[in-house]
Amino acid sequence: MIDTPAVLIDLGRVEHNLEEMASLATARGVALRPHIKTHKLPQLAQRQLDLGAVGLTCATLSEAEVMVEHTSVRDITIAFPILGEAKLRRLAALRERVTVRVVIDSVEAAEALSLVGTKNPVAALLEVDTGLHRMGTPPGLAAAQLAERISRRPGVDLIGLSSHAGHAYRARTPQELMEYAVAEANDLTATLEACKHLPLREVSVGSTPTGRASAGLPGITEIRPGTYVFNDVNQLRVGVATHETCALTVATTVIGRPAPDRVVVDAGAKVLALDGMGTPDWINVVGRPDMHPQFLSEEHGVFALEPGGPSPEIGEQLRLIPCHCCTVINLADTVFVTTAGEVIDEWQVMARTR
């Protein structure tokens, strides 16, 4: 038995998920540029590239540096503005090795890039806020006006538009997901039309929930899903995953039965993170629909047990599907790779905390 708590990835399920998304992108004529913030593993990034990804998406320069060092990637999008002298120096060094595109949403971020692109302009995508209300400029005229100002900055090559439909996690049916995807595509198409005097050529969208729906919609040239590689409870809730396609689980041991209706395990917030805590069944116990998460403390996970089912014994191992796999990976030094239920390898999470 494996020592717990431990993060496990099922290689067969991962391969299924990677092949399915790669095939869908090819069939619908869009480029696939997966976001590696989900897995942070060069081994899986390389497999995504081998299956036809045009490049990788990273959240940070540090993630990009790890991927450039340990995979064959030659084209990276950093989906985050780069500001500050230290980061700009690192961006310049990274551009000596690979093609880099940066997502921005302000003139200030463009001015920073222009310091790096004096001899070789930095490719940039303008982030458009299609409903998440995190970053980005409202679609249409406001975005077009900002695009015009950015395009006049020397050293910056504004090549297209980018958006992230993270608000699509509110959906609960395939129809609702399609509505979010269509609304995003319509916003981007309207923005592109408002920018028709500029030579924009890319329209890139993120988000695993809407990735399949967005692929093939008019105007979309690229998708950047990330979570699809593992899936999690968030993907189960919106209907784009099943328990059979959830490739990441946390192995945990029952350490206490302080009451007949309470089970305590050794996977707490330091392993599972706190994403989703308090929402119904934000953690799934594999094969135990009668167990429901109550709360996490740092080292303890507390679950309620319905009456009538088999009673988990102290020392018994369980598998948990987390709410958000991306945060779980970032908390793990290593992951155990399994095939047919057997551990075959242990991988260092090389881009964790990066």
Short mmCIF file of C-alpha atoms in Angstrom, two decimals:
data_model
loop_
_atom_site.label_atom_id
_atom_site.label_comp_id
_atom_site.label_asym_id
_atom_site.label_seq_id
_atom_site.Cartn_x
_atom_site.Cartn_y
_atom_site.Cartn_z
CA MET A 1 0.00 0.00 0.00
CA ILE A 2 1.20 3.48 -0.85
CA ASP A 3 2.09 5.90 1.95
CA THR A 4 -0.57 8.59 2.28
CA PRO A 5 -1.61 11.23 1.59
CA ALA A 6 -0.37 10.96 -1.98
CA VAL A 7 -1.40 12.36 -5.36
CA LEU A 8 -1.92 9.69 -8.02
CA ILE A 9 -2.39 10.08 -11.75
CA ASP A 10 -3.80 7.32 -13.90
CA LEU A 11 -1.71 7.31 -17.06
CA GLY A 12 -4.32 5.48 -19.13
CA ARG A 13 -6.98 8.05 -18.30
CA VAL A 14 -4.59 10.90 -18.95
CA GLU A 15 -3.78 9.49 -22.37
CA HIS A 16 -7.47 9.14 -23.18
CA ASN A 17 -8.11 12.77 -22.21
CA LEU A 18 -5.14 14.10 -24.17
CA GLU A 19 -5.98 12.13 -27.31
CA GLU A 20 -9.66 13.12 -27.17
CA MET A 21 -8.93 16.85 -27.02
CA ALA A 22 -6.20 16.66 -29.65
CA SER A 23 -8.51 14.78 -32.02
CA LEU A 24 -11.33 17.25 -31.44
CA ALA A 25 -9.10 20.24 -32.20
CA THR A 26 -7.87 18.62 -35.40
CA ALA A 27 -11.37 17.67 -36.53
CA ARG A 28 -12.69 21.18 -35.96
CA GLY A 29 -9.75 22.99 -37.50
CA VAL A 30 -8.51 24.93 -34.47
CA ALA A 31 -5.07 25.08 -32.95
CA LEU A 32 -4.62 23.45 -29.52
CA ARG A 33 -2.35 25.29 -27.10
CA PRO A 34 -2.97 23.56 -23.74
CA HIS A 35 -2.42 25.35 -20.45
CA ILE A 36 0.21 23.55 -18.39
CA LYS A 37 -0.72 25.22 -15.08
CA THR A 38 -2.96 22.21 -14.46
CA HIS A 39 -0.32 19.48 -14.51
CA LYS A 40 3.01 21.38 -14.25
CA LEU A 41 4.72 18.24 -15.56
CA PRO A 42 7.12 18.30 -18.53
CA GLN A 43 6.29 14.66 -19.25
CA LEU A 44 2.66 15.52 -19.95
CA ALA A 45 3.48 18.75 -21.75
CA GLN A 46 5.71 16.79 -24.10
CA ARG A 47 2.93 14.30 -24.74
CA GLN A 48 0.57 17.17 -25.59
CA LEU A 49 3.13 18.47 -28.07
CA ASP A 50 3.62 15.00 -29.55
CA LEU A 51 -0.14 14.78 -30.11
CA GLY A 52 -0.14 17.98 -32.16
CA ALA A 53 -0.35 20.95 -29.81
CA VAL A 54 1.01 24.04 -31.59
CA GLY A 55 2.64 25.22 -28.39
CA LEU A 56 1.97 25.60 -24.69
CA THR A 57 0.21 28.14 -22.50
CA CYS A 58 1.79 29.09 -19.17
CA ALA A 59 0.57 31.29 -16.35
CA THR A 60 4.01 32.53 -15.35
CA LEU A 61 7.51 33.05 -16.68
CA SER A 62 8.76 30.43 -14.24
CA GLU A 63 6.42 27.81 -15.67
CA ALA A 64 7.56 28.73 -19.16
CA GLU A 65 11.23 28.45 -18.18
CA VAL A 66 10.66 24.93 -16.83
CA MET A 67 8.86 23.84 -19.99
CA VAL A 68 11.51 25.28 -22.29
CA GLU A 69 14.24 23.53 -20.33
CA HIS A 70 12.57 20.11 -20.23
CA THR A 71 10.40 19.77 -23.37
CA SER A 72 10.73 20.37 -27.11
CA VAL A 73 8.34 23.35 -27.02
CA ARG A 74 9.21 26.20 -29.38
CA ASP A 75 6.15 28.44 -29.00
CA ILE A 76 4.74 29.62 -25.67
CA THR A 77 1.92 31.94 -24.67
CA ILE A 78 2.21 33.53 -21.24
CA ALA A 79 -1.38 34.31 -20.31
CA PHE A 80 -0.42 37.05 -17.88
CA PRO A 81 1.00 40.56 -18.25
CA ILE A 82 4.77 40.86 -17.68
CA LEU A 83 5.72 43.86 -15.55
CA GLY A 84 8.86 44.85 -13.66
CA GLU A 85 12.53 44.93 -14.64
CA ALA A 86 13.39 41.48 -13.31
CA LYS A 87 10.59 39.77 -15.22
CA LEU A 88 11.31 41.73 -18.39
CA ARG A 89 14.94 40.58 -18.30
CA ARG A 90 13.79 36.99 -17.98
CA LEU A 91 11.30 37.47 -20.82
CA ALA A 92 14.12 38.77 -23.03
CA ALA A 93 16.25 35.73 -22.18
CA LEU A 94 13.33 33.37 -22.86
CA ARG A 95 12.72 34.97 -26.27
CA GLU A 96 16.26 34.07 -27.26
CA ARG A 97 15.27 30.42 -27.00
CA VAL A 98 11.64 30.21 -28.14
CA THR A 99 8.81 32.24 -29.63
CA VAL A 100 6.84 33.93 -26.86
CA ARG A 101 3.44 35.60 -26.95
CA VAL A 102 2.13 37.61 -23.99
CA VAL A 103 -1.49 38.36 -23.06
CA ILE A 104 -2.03 41.97 -21.97
CA ASP A 105 -4.94 44.30 -21.25
CA SER A 106 -3.38 47.72 -20.72
CA VAL A 107 -1.19 50.31 -22.38
CA GLU A 108 1.13 50.07 -19.38
CA ALA A 109 1.72 46.35 -20.02
CA ALA A 110 2.35 47.13 -23.69
CA GLU A 111 4.86 49.81 -22.77
CA ALA A 112 6.71 47.28 -20.63
CA LEU A 113 6.87 44.84 -23.53
CA SER A 114 8.14 47.57 -25.82
CA LEU A 115 11.30 47.78 -23.69
CA VAL A 116 12.04 44.17 -24.63
CA GLY A 117 10.94 44.37 -28.27
CA THR A 118 13.08 47.22 -29.57
CA LYS A 119 14.79 45.01 -32.18
CA ASN A 120 12.28 42.16 -32.38
CA PRO A 121 8.69 43.16 -31.51
CA VAL A 122 6.96 41.10 -28.83
CA ALA A 123 3.83 39.31 -30.02
CA ALA A 124 0.86 40.22 -27.83
CA LEU A 125 -2.79 39.23 -27.51
CA LEU A 126 -5.33 41.64 -26.10
CA GLU A 127 -7.39 40.11 -23.32
CA VAL A 128 -11.11 40.72 -23.74
CA ASP A 129 -13.48 40.38 -20.78
CA THR A 130 -16.26 38.15 -22.06
CA GLY A 131 -17.98 37.77 -18.69
CA LEU A 132 -15.57 36.56 -16.01
CA HIS A 133 -14.83 40.12 -14.88
CA ARG A 134 -11.31 39.29 -13.76
CA MET A 135 -9.04 40.98 -16.27
CA GLY A 136 -9.57 42.19 -19.79
CA THR A 137 -11.30 45.06 -21.54
CA PRO A 138 -15.03 44.95 -22.36
CA PRO A 139 -15.68 43.65 -25.87
CA GLY A 140 -16.47 45.82 -28.85
CA LEU A 141 -15.56 49.49 -29.08
CA ALA A 142 -13.68 49.73 -25.75
CA ALA A 143 -11.40 46.85 -26.67
CA ALA A 144 -10.92 48.21 -30.19
CA GLN A 145 -9.88 51.60 -28.84
CA LEU A 146 -7.35 49.98 -26.52
CA ALA A 147 -6.08 47.77 -29.35
CA GLU A 148 -5.49 50.88 -31.44
CA ARG A 149 -3.44 52.50 -28.68
CA ILE A 150 -1.41 49.34 -28.10
CA SER A 151 -0.77 48.84 -31.81
CA ARG A 152 0.98 52.22 -31.90
CA ARG A 153 3.53 51.17 -29.32
CA PRO A 154 6.94 50.41 -30.86
CA GLY A 155 8.26 46.97 -30.08
CA VAL A 156 4.82 45.38 -29.71
CA ASP A 157 3.12 43.28 -32.40
CA LEU A 158 -0.55 42.97 -31.52
CA ILE A 159 -1.53 39.75 -33.26
CA GLY A 160 -4.98 38.97 -31.90
CA LEU A 161 -7.50 38.61 -29.10
CA SER A 162 -7.66 36.33 -26.08
CA SER A 163 -10.34 35.53 -23.52
CA HIS A 164 -11.04 33.13 -20.66
CA ALA A 165 -14.63 32.07 -20.04
CA GLY A 166 -14.09 31.05 -16.43
CA HIS A 167 -17.61 32.20 -15.65
CA ALA A 168 -18.83 29.16 -17.61
CA TYR A 169 -18.36 27.13 -14.43
CA ARG A 170 -21.77 28.45 -13.47
CA ALA A 171 -23.31 26.22 -16.16
CA ARG A 172 -25.01 22.97 -15.23
CA THR A 173 -26.13 21.64 -18.61
CA PRO A 174 -24.50 21.15 -22.03
CA GLN A 175 -26.92 23.71 -23.43
CA GLU A 176 -25.81 26.32 -20.90
CA LEU A 177 -22.16 25.60 -21.71
CA MET A 178 -22.87 26.10 -25.41
CA GLU A 179 -24.60 29.39 -24.62
CA TYR A 180 -21.52 30.62 -22.75
CA ALA A 181 -19.25 29.52 -25.60
CA VAL A 182 -21.42 31.18 -28.26
CA ALA A 183 -21.63 34.40 -26.25
CA GLU A 184 -17.85 34.45 -25.88
CA ALA A 185 -17.35 33.83 -29.60
CA ASN A 186 -19.88 36.55 -30.47
CA ASP A 187 -18.12 39.06 -28.20
CA LEU A 188 -14.77 38.26 -29.77
CA THR A 189 -16.17 38.39 -33.30
CA ALA A 190 -17.71 41.80 -32.60
CA THR A 191 -14.40 43.00 -31.18
CA LEU A 192 -12.51 41.67 -34.17
CA GLU A 193 -14.88 43.50 -36.48
CA ALA A 194 -14.33 46.70 -34.52
CA CYS A 195 -10.59 46.17 -34.98
CA LYS A 196 -10.82 45.40 -38.69
CA HIS A 197 -8.35 48.16 -39.54
CA LEU A 198 -5.69 46.27 -37.53
CA PRO A 199 -3.93 43.12 -38.82
CA LEU A 200 -5.23 40.83 -36.08
CA ARG A 201 -5.09 37.14 -37.00
CA GLU A 202 -5.56 35.11 -33.79
CA VAL A 203 -8.65 34.60 -31.63
CA SER A 204 -7.67 32.41 -28.69
CA VAL A 205 -10.03 31.12 -25.99
CA GLY A 206 -9.34 29.29 -22.75
CA SER A 207 -11.43 27.22 -20.29
CA THR A 208 -11.90 23.45 -20.28
CA PRO A 209 -15.70 23.63 -19.81
CA THR A 210 -16.20 25.62 -23.01
CA GLY A 211 -13.22 24.27 -24.93
CA ARG A 212 -15.09 21.59 -26.83
CA ALA A 213 -18.05 23.88 -27.51
CA SER A 214 -15.82 26.76 -28.65
CA ALA A 215 -13.75 24.68 -31.05
CA GLY A 216 -15.18 25.22 -34.51
CA LEU A 217 -17.30 28.26 -33.68
CA PRO A 218 -16.92 31.07 -36.24
CA GLY A 219 -13.84 33.18 -35.70
CA ILE A 220 -12.12 30.99 -33.09
CA THR A 221 -8.60 30.02 -34.19
CA GLU A 222 -7.20 28.48 -31.00
CA ILE A 223 -8.29 26.81 -27.75
CA ARG A 224 -6.28 26.74 -24.50
CA PRO A 225 -7.90 24.18 -22.16
CA GLY A 226 -5.92 23.00 -19.15
CA THR A 227 -7.95 20.97 -16.67
CA TYR A 228 -9.05 18.42 -19.28
CA VAL A 229 -5.81 16.51 -18.74
CA PHE A 230 -6.95 15.35 -15.27
CA ASN A 231 -10.53 16.60 -14.71
CA ASP A 232 -11.95 17.12 -11.22
CA VAL A 233 -15.20 17.76 -9.36
CA ASN A 234 -15.57 21.14 -11.05
CA GLN A 235 -15.60 19.39 -14.44
CA LEU A 236 -18.04 16.76 -13.14
CA ARG A 237 -20.41 19.52 -12.07
CA VAL A 238 -20.52 21.18 -15.47
CA GLY A 239 -20.88 17.85 -17.26
CA VAL A 240 -17.67 17.72 -19.28
CA ALA A 241 -16.15 14.82 -17.31
CA THR A 242 -17.17 11.55 -15.72
CA HIS A 243 -15.64 9.61 -12.86
CA GLU A 244 -14.03 7.42 -15.54
CA THR A 245 -12.19 10.40 -17.06
CA CYS A 246 -10.99 11.81 -13.73
CA ALA A 247 -7.31 10.90 -13.93
CA LEU A 248 -6.07 12.52 -10.71
CA THR A 249 -6.98 11.23 -7.28
CA VAL A 250 -5.60 11.64 -3.78
CA ALA A 251 -4.89 8.45 -1.86
CA THR A 252 -5.77 8.88 1.80
CA THR A 253 -6.00 6.72 4.92
CA VAL A 254 -8.83 6.62 7.44
CA ILE A 255 -7.24 7.79 10.69
CA GLY A 256 -10.32 8.21 12.87
CA ARG A 257 -13.93 7.13 13.44
CA PRO A 258 -14.85 9.43 16.33
CA ALA A 259 -18.59 8.98 15.69
CA PRO A 260 -20.69 6.45 13.72
CA ASP A 261 -21.52 9.10 11.12
CA ARG A 262 -18.04 10.67 10.89
CA VAL A 263 -14.90 9.56 9.05
CA VAL A 264 -11.58 11.39 9.39
CA VAL A 265 -8.80 10.93 6.83
CA ASP A 266 -5.19 12.11 6.61
CA ALA A 267 -5.70 14.38 3.57
CA GLY A 268 -6.42 17.92 4.66
CA ALA A 269 -6.11 21.39 3.19
CA LYS A 270 -2.35 21.06 2.74
CA VAL A 271 -3.05 18.33 0.17
CA LEU A 272 -6.52 19.06 -1.21
CA ALA A 273 -6.57 22.89 -0.92
CA LEU A 274 -9.70 24.74 0.15
CA ASP A 275 -11.28 25.34 -3.25
CA GLY A 276 -15.00 24.72 -3.07
CA MET A 277 -15.14 23.96 0.65
CA GLY A 278 -18.68 24.33 1.90
CA THR A 279 -20.37 23.55 -1.41
CA PRO A 280 -22.18 20.21 -1.72
CA ASP A 281 -19.85 17.25 -2.36
CA TRP A 282 -16.89 19.41 -3.40
CA ILE A 283 -14.76 16.30 -2.90
CA ASN A 284 -15.87 12.91 -4.23
CA VAL A 285 -14.84 9.67 -2.53
CA VAL A 286 -14.32 7.10 -5.27
CA GLY A 287 -16.85 4.28 -4.92
CA ARG A 288 -18.40 5.82 -1.80
CA PRO A 289 -21.34 8.06 -2.74
CA ASP A 290 -22.45 7.68 0.89
CA MET A 291 -19.52 9.79 2.11
CA HIS A 292 -19.77 13.57 1.95
CA PRO A 293 -17.09 16.15 2.75
CA GLN A 294 -17.74 18.35 5.77
CA PHE A 295 -14.57 20.40 6.21
CA LEU A 296 -10.80 20.34 5.95
CA SER A 297 -8.24 21.49 8.47
CA GLU A 298 -4.54 21.50 7.69
CA GLU A 299 -3.92 17.75 8.10
CA HIS A 300 -7.45 16.35 8.53
CA GLY A 301 -10.30 15.71 6.14
CA VAL A 302 -13.68 15.20 7.81
CA PHE A 303 -16.48 13.34 6.01
CA ALA A 304 -20.04 12.53 6.97
CA LEU A 305 -21.16 8.93 6.49
CA GLU A 306 -24.73 8.06 5.60
CA PRO A 307 -26.28 5.22 7.63
CA GLY A 308 -26.65 1.77 6.16
CA GLY A 309 -23.49 1.46 4.09
CA PRO A 310 -20.27 -0.41 4.86
CA SER A 311 -18.26 1.27 7.57
CA PRO A 312 -14.75 2.44 6.61
CA GLU A 313 -12.25 1.01 9.05
CA ILE A 314 -9.34 2.83 10.62
CA GLY A 315 -6.32 2.11 8.42
CA GLU A 316 -8.40 1.64 5.25
CA GLN A 317 -7.26 3.57 2.17
CA LEU A 318 -9.66 5.64 0.07
CA ARG A 319 -9.31 7.65 -3.12
CA LEU A 320 -10.56 11.21 -3.40
CA ILE A 321 -11.37 13.29 -6.49
CA PRO A 322 -10.56 16.89 -5.53
CA CYS A 323 -12.59 19.96 -6.36
CA HIS A 324 -9.76 21.65 -8.28
CA CYS A 325 -6.90 19.54 -9.56
CA CYS A 326 -4.69 22.52 -10.47
CA THR A 327 -4.27 23.61 -6.86
CA VAL A 328 -3.70 20.04 -5.69
CA ILE A 329 -0.82 19.58 -8.13
CA ASN A 330 0.76 22.83 -6.97
CA LEU A 331 0.82 21.49 -3.40
CA ALA A 332 2.53 18.20 -4.33
CA ASP A 333 6.29 17.71 -4.58
CA THR A 334 5.79 14.48 -6.51
CA VAL A 335 2.99 12.45 -8.05
CA PHE A 336 2.71 8.70 -8.36
CA VAL A 337 2.01 7.45 -11.86
CA THR A 338 -0.26 4.41 -12.10
CA THR A 339 -1.32 1.98 -14.79
CA ALA A 340 -4.11 -0.53 -14.18
CA GLY A 341 -4.03 0.43 -10.53
CA GLU A 342 -0.31 -0.27 -10.08
CA VAL A 343 2.27 2.40 -9.31
CA ILE A 344 4.85 2.43 -12.11
CA ASP A 345 6.73 5.67 -11.50
CA GLU A 346 7.08 8.78 -9.37
CA TRP A 347 7.44 12.17 -11.08
CA GLN A 348 8.69 15.40 -9.61
CA VAL A 349 6.22 18.24 -10.15
CA MET A 350 8.88 20.42 -11.71
CA ALA A 351 6.84 23.59 -12.16
CA ARG A 352 5.09 23.55 -8.76
CA THR A 353 5.16 26.87 -6.88
CA ARG A 354 6.49 28.43 -10.09
#
